[in-house]
Coordinates of C-alpha atoms in Angstrom, one line a residue:
Chain A
X730 CA 0.3 -10.7 22.7
X731 CA -0.2 -12.7 19.3
X732 CA 3.2 -13.4 17.6
X733 CA 3.8 -15.0 14.2
X734 CA 7.3 -15.4 13.3
X735 CA 8.4 -16.6 9.8
X736 CA 11.5 -18.5 8.9
X737 CA 13.0 -20.6 5.9
X738 CA 13.4 -17.9 3.4
X739 CA 16.6 -17.5 1.4
X740 CA 18.0 -17.8 -2.2
X741 CA 17.1 -20.7 -4.3
X742 CA 17.5 -21.4 -8.1
X743 CA 14.8 -21.3 -10.4
X744 CA 13.1 -24.9 -10.4
X745 CA 14.2 -25.5 -6.7
X746 CA 12.3 -26.0 -3.6
X747 CA 12.1 -24.3 -0.3
X748 CA 9.8 -24.8 3.0
X749 CA 8.7 -21.9 4.8
X750 CA 7.5 -22.0 8.5
X751 CA 5.7 -20.1 10.7
X752 CA 5.7 -20.3 14.5
X753 CA 2.7 -18.8 16.3
X754 CA 2.1 -17.8 19.9
X755 CA -0.2 -15.7 22.0
X756 CA -3.4 -17.4 20.8
X757 CA -5.1 -20.8 20.7
X758 CA -3.4 -21.7 17.1
X759 CA -5.7 -24.7 16.4
X760 CA -8.8 -22.4 16.5
X761 CA -7.9 -20.1 14.0
X762 CA -7.5 -20.5 9.9
X763 CA -3.9 -19.4 8.6
X764 CA -2.7 -18.1 5.5
X765 CA 0.4 -16.9 3.4
X766 CA 0.4 -13.3 1.5
X767 CA 3.5 -12.4 -0.4
X768 CA 4.8 -9.0 -1.4
X769 CA 7.3 -8.3 -4.3
X770 CA 9.6 -5.5 -2.8
X771 CA 8.0 -2.4 -3.8
X772 CA 4.7 -3.9 -5.2
X773 CA 1.2 -4.8 -3.6
X774 CA 0.0 -7.8 -1.7
X775 CA -0.9 -11.0 -3.2
X776 CA -2.8 -13.8 -1.3
X777 CA -1.1 -17.1 -1.9
X778 CA -2.6 -19.8 0.2
X779 CA -4.6 -20.5 3.4
X780 CA -5.6 -23.6 5.4
X781 CA -8.4 -24.1 7.9
X782 CA -8.1 -24.5 11.6
X783 CA -8.0 -28.4 11.5
X784 CA -6.2 -28.5 8.2
X785 CA -8.9 -30.1 6.2
X786 CA -9.7 -27.2 3.8
X787 CA -7.2 -25.2 1.9
X788 CA -7.0 -22.5 -1.0
X789 CA -4.4 -21.3 -3.3
X790 CA -3.8 -18.7 -5.9
X791 CA -3.8 -19.6 -9.4
X792 CA -0.2 -18.6 -9.6
X793 CA 1.0 -21.2 -7.1
X794 CA -1.5 -23.8 -7.5
X795 CA 0.2 -27.2 -8.0
X796 CA 3.4 -26.0 -7.2
X797 CA 2.9 -24.9 -3.6
X798 CA 1.4 -26.7 -0.6
X799 CA 0.2 -25.4 2.9
X800 CA 0.1 -27.5 6.0
X801 CA 0.1 -27.1 9.7
X802 CA 0.9 -28.7 12.8
X803 CA -1.3 -27.9 15.4
X804 CA 0.8 -29.5 18.2
X805 CA 3.7 -27.3 17.4
X806 CA 1.7 -24.2 16.6
X807 CA 3.3 -23.9 13.3
X808 CA 2.1 -23.2 9.6
X809 CA 4.0 -24.3 6.5
X810 CA 4.6 -23.6 3.0
X811 CA 6.3 -26.2 0.8
X812 CA 7.3 -24.5 -2.4
X813 CA 8.4 -26.5 -5.6
X814 CA 9.1 -25.7 -8.9
X815 CA 10.1 -22.1 -7.9
X816 CA 10.1 -19.3 -10.6
X817 CA 11.7 -15.9 -10.6
X818 CA 8.5 -14.4 -10.2
X819 CA 8.0 -15.9 -6.9
X820 CA 10.5 -13.8 -5.6
X821 CA 9.0 -12.1 -2.6
X822 CA 8.4 -11.3 1.3
X823 CA 6.3 -13.9 2.2
X824 CA 4.1 -13.2 5.5
X825 CA 2.3 -15.5 7.7
X826 CA -1.2 -14.2 8.7
X827 CA -3.7 -15.4 11.4
X828 CA -7.2 -15.6 10.4
X829 CA -10.0 -14.3 12.4
X830 CA -11.9 -17.5 12.6
X831 CA -11.9 -21.0 11.5
X832 CA -12.2 -20.6 7.6
X833 CA -13.6 -18.2 5.5
X834 CA -13.0 -15.3 7.8
X835 CA -11.1 -12.1 7.3
X836 CA -7.1 -12.0 7.6
X837 CA -6.2 -10.6 11.0
X838 CA -2.5 -10.4 12.6
X839 CA 0.5 -10.4 10.3
X840 CA 4.1 -11.6 10.7
X841 CA 7.1 -9.6 9.8
X842 CA 7.7 -12.1 6.8
X843 CA 10.6 -14.0 5.2
X844 CA 12.4 -13.2 2.0
X845 CA 12.6 -15.6 -0.8
X846 CA 14.7 -15.0 -3.5
X847 CA 14.7 -17.0 -7.0
X848 CA 17.5 -16.5 -9.1
X849 CA 20.3 -18.2 -10.8
Chain B
X563 CA -9.7 -14.1 -13.4
X564 CA -11.0 -12.0 -10.5
X565 CA -9.7 -8.5 -10.5
X566 CA -10.1 -6.0 -7.5
X567 CA -9.6 -2.4 -8.2
X568 CA -8.4 0.6 -6.1
X569 CA -7.1 3.9 -7.1
X570 CA -3.5 3.9 -7.4
X571 CA -3.0 7.2 -5.6
X572 CA -4.7 9.6 -3.8
X573 CA -3.9 12.8 -1.9
X574 CA -5.3 14.6 1.1
X575 CA -4.5 17.7 3.2
X576 CA -3.8 17.3 6.9
X577 CA -7.4 17.5 8.8
X578 CA -9.2 16.6 5.4
X579 CA -11.3 13.8 4.6
X580 CA -10.6 11.2 1.9
X581 CA -12.5 8.1 0.7
X582 CA -10.8 5.1 -0.9
X583 CA -12.9 2.5 -2.8
X584 CA -12.4 -1.2 -3.6
X585 CA -14.3 -2.6 -6.5
X586 CA -14.6 -5.6 -8.9
X587 CA -13.7 -5.2 -12.4
X588 CA -16.8 -7.5 -13.2
X589 CA -19.5 -7.2 -10.5
X590 CA -20.4 -5.5 -7.3
X591 CA -18.8 -5.7 -4.0
X592 CA -21.0 -6.9 -1.3
X593 CA -21.0 -7.9 2.4
X594 CA -20.5 -11.4 1.3
X595 CA -17.1 -10.6 0.1
X596 CA -16.1 -9.8 3.8
X597 CA -14.0 -6.7 2.4
X598 CA -11.0 -5.8 4.7
X599 CA -8.6 -2.8 4.7
X600 CA -5.0 -2.8 5.9
X601 CA -2.7 -0.1 6.2
X602 CA 1.1 -0.4 5.3
X603 CA 3.9 1.9 5.9
X604 CA 7.4 1.6 4.6
X605 CA 9.3 -1.2 6.0
X606 CA 6.6 -2.5 8.0
X607 CA 4.1 -5.2 7.9
X608 CA 0.4 -4.5 6.9
X609 CA -1.7 -3.9 9.7
X610 CA -5.5 -4.6 9.8
X611 CA -7.7 -1.4 10.1
X612 CA -11.3 -2.5 8.9
X613 CA -12.7 -6.2 8.2
X614 CA -16.2 -7.3 7.2
X615 CA -16.7 -4.1 5.5
X616 CA -17.3 -1.9 8.8
X617 CA -15.8 -3.4 11.7
X618 CA -13.2 -1.4 13.1
X619 CA -10.0 -3.7 14.2
X620 CA -8.9 -3.2 17.9
X621 CA -6.9 0.0 18.5
X622 CA -7.6 1.6 15.3
X623 CA -8.6 5.1 15.7
X624 CA -12.4 6.1 15.0
X625 CA -11.2 8.4 12.1
X626 CA -11.0 5.3 10.0
X627 CA -14.3 3.9 8.9
X628 CA -15.4 1.1 6.3
X629 CA -18.7 0.8 4.5
X630 CA -20.2 -0.4 1.3
X631 CA -20.9 2.2 -1.0
X632 CA -23.1 1.6 -4.0
X633 CA -21.2 -1.4 -5.7
X634 CA -17.9 -0.9 -3.7
X635 CA -16.3 -1.0 -0.6
X636 CA -15.0 2.1 0.8
X637 CA -12.5 3.4 3.5
X638 CA -13.0 6.7 4.9
X639 CA -10.4 8.6 6.7
X640 CA -11.5 11.8 8.3
X641 CA -9.4 14.4 10.1
X642 CA -6.4 13.0 8.1
X643 CA -3.1 13.2 10.0
X644 CA 0.7 13.0 8.6
X645 CA 0.9 9.5 10.2
X646 CA -2.0 8.2 7.9
X647 CA 0.3 8.5 4.9
X648 CA 0.7 5.0 3.8
X649 CA -0.3 2.3 1.0
X650 CA -3.9 1.0 1.6
X651 CA -5.1 -2.3 0.5
X652 CA -8.2 -4.0 0.3
X653 CA -9.1 -7.7 0.0
X654 CA -12.1 -9.6 -1.0
X655 CA -13.2 -13.0 0.1
X656 CA -14.1 -14.8 -3.5
X657 CA -15.5 -18.3 -1.9
X658 CA -13.9 -21.6 -1.5
X659 CA -11.2 -19.9 0.9
X660 CA -9.8 -17.9 -1.7
X661 CA -8.8 -14.1 -1.1
X662 CA -7.9 -11.4 -3.8
X663 CA -6.2 -8.1 -3.0
X664 CA -6.5 -5.0 -4.7
X665 CA -3.5 -3.3 -6.1
X666 CA -3.4 -0.7 -3.3
X667 CA -3.5 2.9 -3.1
X668 CA -0.7 5.1 -2.1
X669 CA -2.2 8.0 0.2
X670 CA -0.3 11.2 0.4
X671 CA -1.0 13.8 3.2
X672 CA 0.2 17.1 2.5

Protein backbone atom coordinates (compact mmCIF):
# COMPACT_ATOMS: atom_id res chain seq x y z
CA UNK A 1 0.00 0.00 0.00
CA UNK A 2 1.31 3.42 -0.95
CA UNK A 3 1.78 5.67 2.06
CA UNK A 4 2.98 9.24 2.29
CA UNK A 5 3.57 10.72 5.73
CA UNK A 6 4.29 14.41 6.07
CA UNK A 7 5.94 16.07 9.04
CA UNK A 8 7.67 19.28 10.03
CA UNK A 9 4.70 21.61 10.15
CA UNK A 10 4.12 24.00 13.01
CA UNK A 11 3.86 27.61 14.09
CA UNK A 12 6.42 30.05 12.72
CA UNK A 13 6.67 33.84 12.70
CA UNK A 14 6.50 35.85 9.50
CA UNK A 15 9.90 35.91 7.87
CA UNK A 16 10.86 32.61 9.43
CA UNK A 17 11.80 29.28 7.93
CA UNK A 18 10.49 25.75 8.11
CA UNK A 19 11.41 22.44 6.49
CA UNK A 20 8.74 19.93 5.65
CA UNK A 21 9.46 16.25 5.13
CA UNK A 22 7.55 13.45 3.48
CA UNK A 23 8.46 9.80 3.94
CA UNK A 24 7.16 7.46 1.26
CA UNK A 25 6.55 3.73 1.34
CA UNK A 26 4.81 1.06 -0.68
CA UNK A 27 6.30 1.96 -4.06
CA UNK A 28 9.66 2.47 -5.76
CA UNK A 29 10.21 6.06 -4.69
CA UNK A 30 12.90 6.97 -7.21
CA UNK A 31 10.68 5.97 -10.14
CA UNK A 32 8.25 8.81 -9.58
CA UNK A 33 8.01 12.57 -9.54
CA UNK A 34 6.77 14.05 -6.28
CA UNK A 35 4.85 17.21 -5.46
CA UNK A 36 3.72 19.52 -2.70
CA UNK A 37 0.18 20.88 -2.77
CA UNK A 38 -1.28 23.16 -0.12
CA UNK A 39 -4.74 24.07 1.08
CA UNK A 40 -5.78 26.96 3.25
CA UNK A 41 -8.42 25.57 5.65
CA UNK A 42 -11.81 25.91 4.04
CA UNK A 43 -10.34 26.95 0.69
CA UNK A 44 -9.17 25.27 -2.50
CA UNK A 45 -6.03 23.41 -3.53
CA UNK A 46 -2.87 25.11 -4.76
CA UNK A 47 -0.01 23.25 -6.40
CA UNK A 48 3.19 24.49 -4.75
CA UNK A 49 6.12 22.58 -6.20
CA UNK A 50 7.15 19.42 -8.01
CA UNK A 51 10.36 17.46 -8.47
CA UNK A 52 11.25 14.87 -11.07
CA UNK A 53 12.22 11.30 -10.25
CA UNK A 54 15.95 11.95 -10.13
CA UNK A 55 15.60 15.49 -8.82
CA UNK A 56 16.98 17.18 -11.93
CA UNK A 57 13.80 19.03 -12.91
CA UNK A 58 11.65 21.11 -10.60
CA UNK A 59 8.77 23.54 -10.78
CA UNK A 60 7.32 26.13 -8.44
CA UNK A 61 4.15 28.16 -8.22
CA UNK A 62 4.73 31.86 -8.76
CA UNK A 63 3.54 32.50 -5.19
CA UNK A 64 6.52 30.61 -3.70
CA UNK A 65 9.21 30.97 -6.36
CA UNK A 66 12.46 32.20 -4.86
CA UNK A 67 11.35 31.40 -1.31
CA UNK A 68 10.68 27.66 -1.35
CA UNK A 69 13.03 24.91 -2.44
CA UNK A 70 12.08 21.28 -3.10
CA UNK A 71 14.50 18.38 -2.80
CA UNK A 72 14.52 14.63 -2.38
CA UNK A 73 16.74 11.88 -0.98
CA UNK A 74 15.95 8.72 -2.91
CA UNK A 75 18.06 6.63 -0.53
CA UNK A 76 15.76 7.67 2.29
CA UNK A 77 12.52 7.61 0.26
CA UNK A 78 12.02 11.20 1.33
CA UNK A 79 10.81 14.46 -0.16
CA UNK A 80 11.49 17.83 1.40
CA UNK A 81 10.23 21.39 1.12
CA UNK A 82 12.47 24.12 2.51
CA UNK A 83 10.36 27.21 3.13
CA UNK A 84 12.01 30.59 3.76
CA UNK A 85 10.75 34.15 4.17
CA UNK A 86 7.41 32.76 5.21
CA UNK A 87 4.36 34.96 4.93
CA UNK A 88 1.00 34.87 6.66
CA UNK A 89 -0.55 33.76 3.38
CA UNK A 90 1.62 30.61 3.42
CA UNK A 91 -0.53 29.32 6.27
CA UNK A 92 -2.04 26.08 4.98
CA UNK A 93 -2.17 22.32 5.16
CA UNK A 94 0.68 21.00 3.02
CA UNK A 95 0.15 17.71 1.21
CA UNK A 96 2.84 15.47 -0.22
CA UNK A 97 1.62 13.93 -3.48
CA UNK A 98 3.05 11.13 -5.60
CA UNK A 99 3.10 11.61 -9.36
CA UNK A 100 2.14 8.92 -11.85
CA UNK A 101 5.43 8.97 -13.68
CA UNK A 102 8.88 10.44 -13.96
CA UNK A 103 7.88 14.06 -14.64
CA UNK A 104 4.97 15.93 -16.15
CA UNK A 105 2.57 13.14 -15.25
CA UNK A 106 -0.65 13.59 -13.28
CA UNK A 107 -0.75 13.76 -9.50
CA UNK A 108 -1.79 10.46 -7.97
CA UNK A 109 -1.68 9.50 -4.28
CA UNK A 110 -1.96 12.07 -1.50
CA UNK A 111 -0.66 12.09 2.06
CA UNK A 112 -2.73 13.40 4.93
CA UNK A 113 -0.83 16.66 5.18
CA UNK A 114 1.06 18.71 7.74
CA UNK A 115 -0.21 22.07 8.96
CA UNK A 116 1.91 25.20 8.68
CA UNK A 117 0.80 28.30 10.54
CA UNK A 118 2.58 31.60 9.96
CA UNK A 119 1.66 34.09 12.65
CA UNK A 120 3.21 36.55 15.04
CA UNK B 1 -1.18 34.22 -14.82
CA UNK B 2 -3.15 31.08 -15.63
CA UNK B 3 -6.68 30.82 -14.28
CA UNK B 4 -8.50 27.47 -14.28
CA UNK B 5 -12.25 27.85 -13.99
CA UNK B 6 -14.79 25.59 -12.31
CA UNK B 7 -18.40 26.08 -11.30
CA UNK B 8 -18.38 27.14 -7.62
CA UNK B 9 -21.35 24.96 -6.78
CA UNK B 10 -23.69 22.40 -8.27
CA UNK B 11 -26.64 20.43 -7.04
CA UNK B 12 -27.93 17.04 -8.19
CA UNK B 13 -30.73 14.75 -7.06
CA UNK B 14 -29.93 11.23 -5.89
CA UNK B 15 -29.82 9.00 -8.96
CA UNK B 16 -29.38 11.97 -11.25
CA UNK B 17 -26.57 12.95 -13.58
CA UNK B 18 -24.35 15.99 -13.32
CA UNK B 19 -21.48 17.26 -15.42
CA UNK B 20 -18.83 19.48 -13.88
CA UNK B 21 -16.47 21.42 -16.12
CA UNK B 22 -12.91 22.68 -15.99
CA UNK B 23 -11.84 25.45 -18.33
CA UNK B 24 -9.20 28.06 -18.96
CA UNK B 25 -9.96 31.75 -18.69
CA UNK B 26 -7.80 32.19 -21.75
CA UNK B 27 -7.70 29.31 -24.17
CA UNK B 28 -9.01 25.79 -24.52
CA UNK B 29 -8.37 22.68 -22.47
CA UNK B 30 -6.94 19.76 -24.43
CA UNK B 31 -5.46 16.35 -23.77
CA UNK B 32 -2.06 18.06 -23.60
CA UNK B 33 -3.13 19.54 -20.27
CA UNK B 34 -3.63 16.02 -18.80
CA UNK B 35 -6.74 17.17 -16.94
CA UNK B 36 -7.28 15.34 -13.67
CA UNK B 37 -10.14 15.31 -11.21
CA UNK B 38 -10.01 14.90 -7.44
CA UNK B 39 -12.73 14.36 -4.87
CA UNK B 40 -12.39 15.76 -1.36
CA UNK B 41 -14.79 15.15 1.50
CA UNK B 42 -14.61 17.12 4.76
CA UNK B 43 -11.54 16.35 6.84
CA UNK B 44 -10.05 14.05 4.23
CA UNK B 45 -7.22 14.31 1.77
CA UNK B 46 -8.19 14.51 -1.89
CA UNK B 47 -8.41 11.28 -3.84
CA UNK B 48 -7.86 10.87 -7.55
CA UNK B 49 -10.91 10.09 -9.65
CA UNK B 50 -9.81 10.72 -13.23
CA UNK B 51 -6.46 11.49 -14.85
CA UNK B 52 -5.34 12.25 -18.38
CA UNK B 53 -8.84 13.53 -19.16
CA UNK B 54 -10.64 10.20 -19.16
CA UNK B 55 -8.72 7.48 -17.34
CA UNK B 56 -10.46 6.29 -14.21
CA UNK B 57 -8.16 5.78 -11.24
CA UNK B 58 -8.02 2.37 -9.59
CA UNK B 59 -11.06 1.61 -7.47
CA UNK B 60 -13.15 4.51 -8.73
CA UNK B 61 -16.75 3.52 -9.56
CA UNK B 62 -17.68 3.65 -13.24
CA UNK B 63 -20.41 6.19 -12.53
CA UNK B 64 -17.54 8.72 -12.68
CA UNK B 65 -16.28 9.50 -16.16
CA UNK B 66 -14.08 12.16 -17.69
CA UNK B 67 -13.86 13.69 -21.11
CA UNK B 68 -13.03 16.78 -23.13
CA UNK B 69 -16.25 18.58 -24.05
CA UNK B 70 -15.68 21.39 -26.48
CA UNK B 71 -12.98 23.59 -24.98
CA UNK B 72 -13.25 22.25 -21.43
CA UNK B 73 -12.54 19.12 -19.46
CA UNK B 74 -15.61 17.53 -17.96
CA UNK B 75 -16.40 15.17 -15.10
CA UNK B 76 -19.72 13.38 -15.32
CA UNK B 77 -21.35 11.60 -12.42
CA UNK B 78 -24.21 9.34 -13.40
CA UNK B 79 -26.54 7.84 -10.83
CA UNK B 80 -25.33 10.24 -8.15
CA UNK B 81 -25.26 8.93 -4.60
CA UNK B 82 -25.33 10.81 -1.33
CA UNK B 83 -21.70 9.72 -0.78
CA UNK B 84 -20.77 11.79 -3.83
CA UNK B 85 -21.45 14.99 -1.93
CA UNK B 86 -18.00 16.58 -1.82
CA UNK B 87 -15.72 19.17 -3.32
CA UNK B 88 -14.36 18.34 -6.76
CA UNK B 89 -11.15 19.85 -8.05
CA UNK B 90 -9.59 19.74 -11.46
CA UNK B 91 -5.94 20.40 -12.25
CA UNK B 92 -4.26 21.16 -15.56
CA UNK B 93 -0.66 20.70 -16.63
CA UNK B 94 0.77 23.96 -17.96
CA UNK B 95 4.17 22.64 -19.02
CA UNK B 96 7.64 22.86 -17.48
CA UNK B 97 6.45 20.76 -14.57
CA UNK B 98 3.83 23.28 -13.49
CA UNK B 99 0.25 22.45 -12.53
CA UNK B 100 -2.69 24.77 -11.83
CA UNK B 101 -5.78 23.79 -9.86
CA UNK B 102 -9.24 25.14 -10.43
CA UNK B 103 -11.10 26.71 -7.56
CA UNK B 104 -13.20 23.61 -6.99
CA UNK B 105 -16.90 22.78 -7.21
CA UNK B 106 -18.97 22.03 -4.17
CA UNK B 107 -21.43 19.31 -5.15
CA UNK B 108 -24.59 18.87 -3.15
CA UNK B 109 -26.67 15.72 -3.53
CA UNK B 110 -30.24 16.26 -2.42
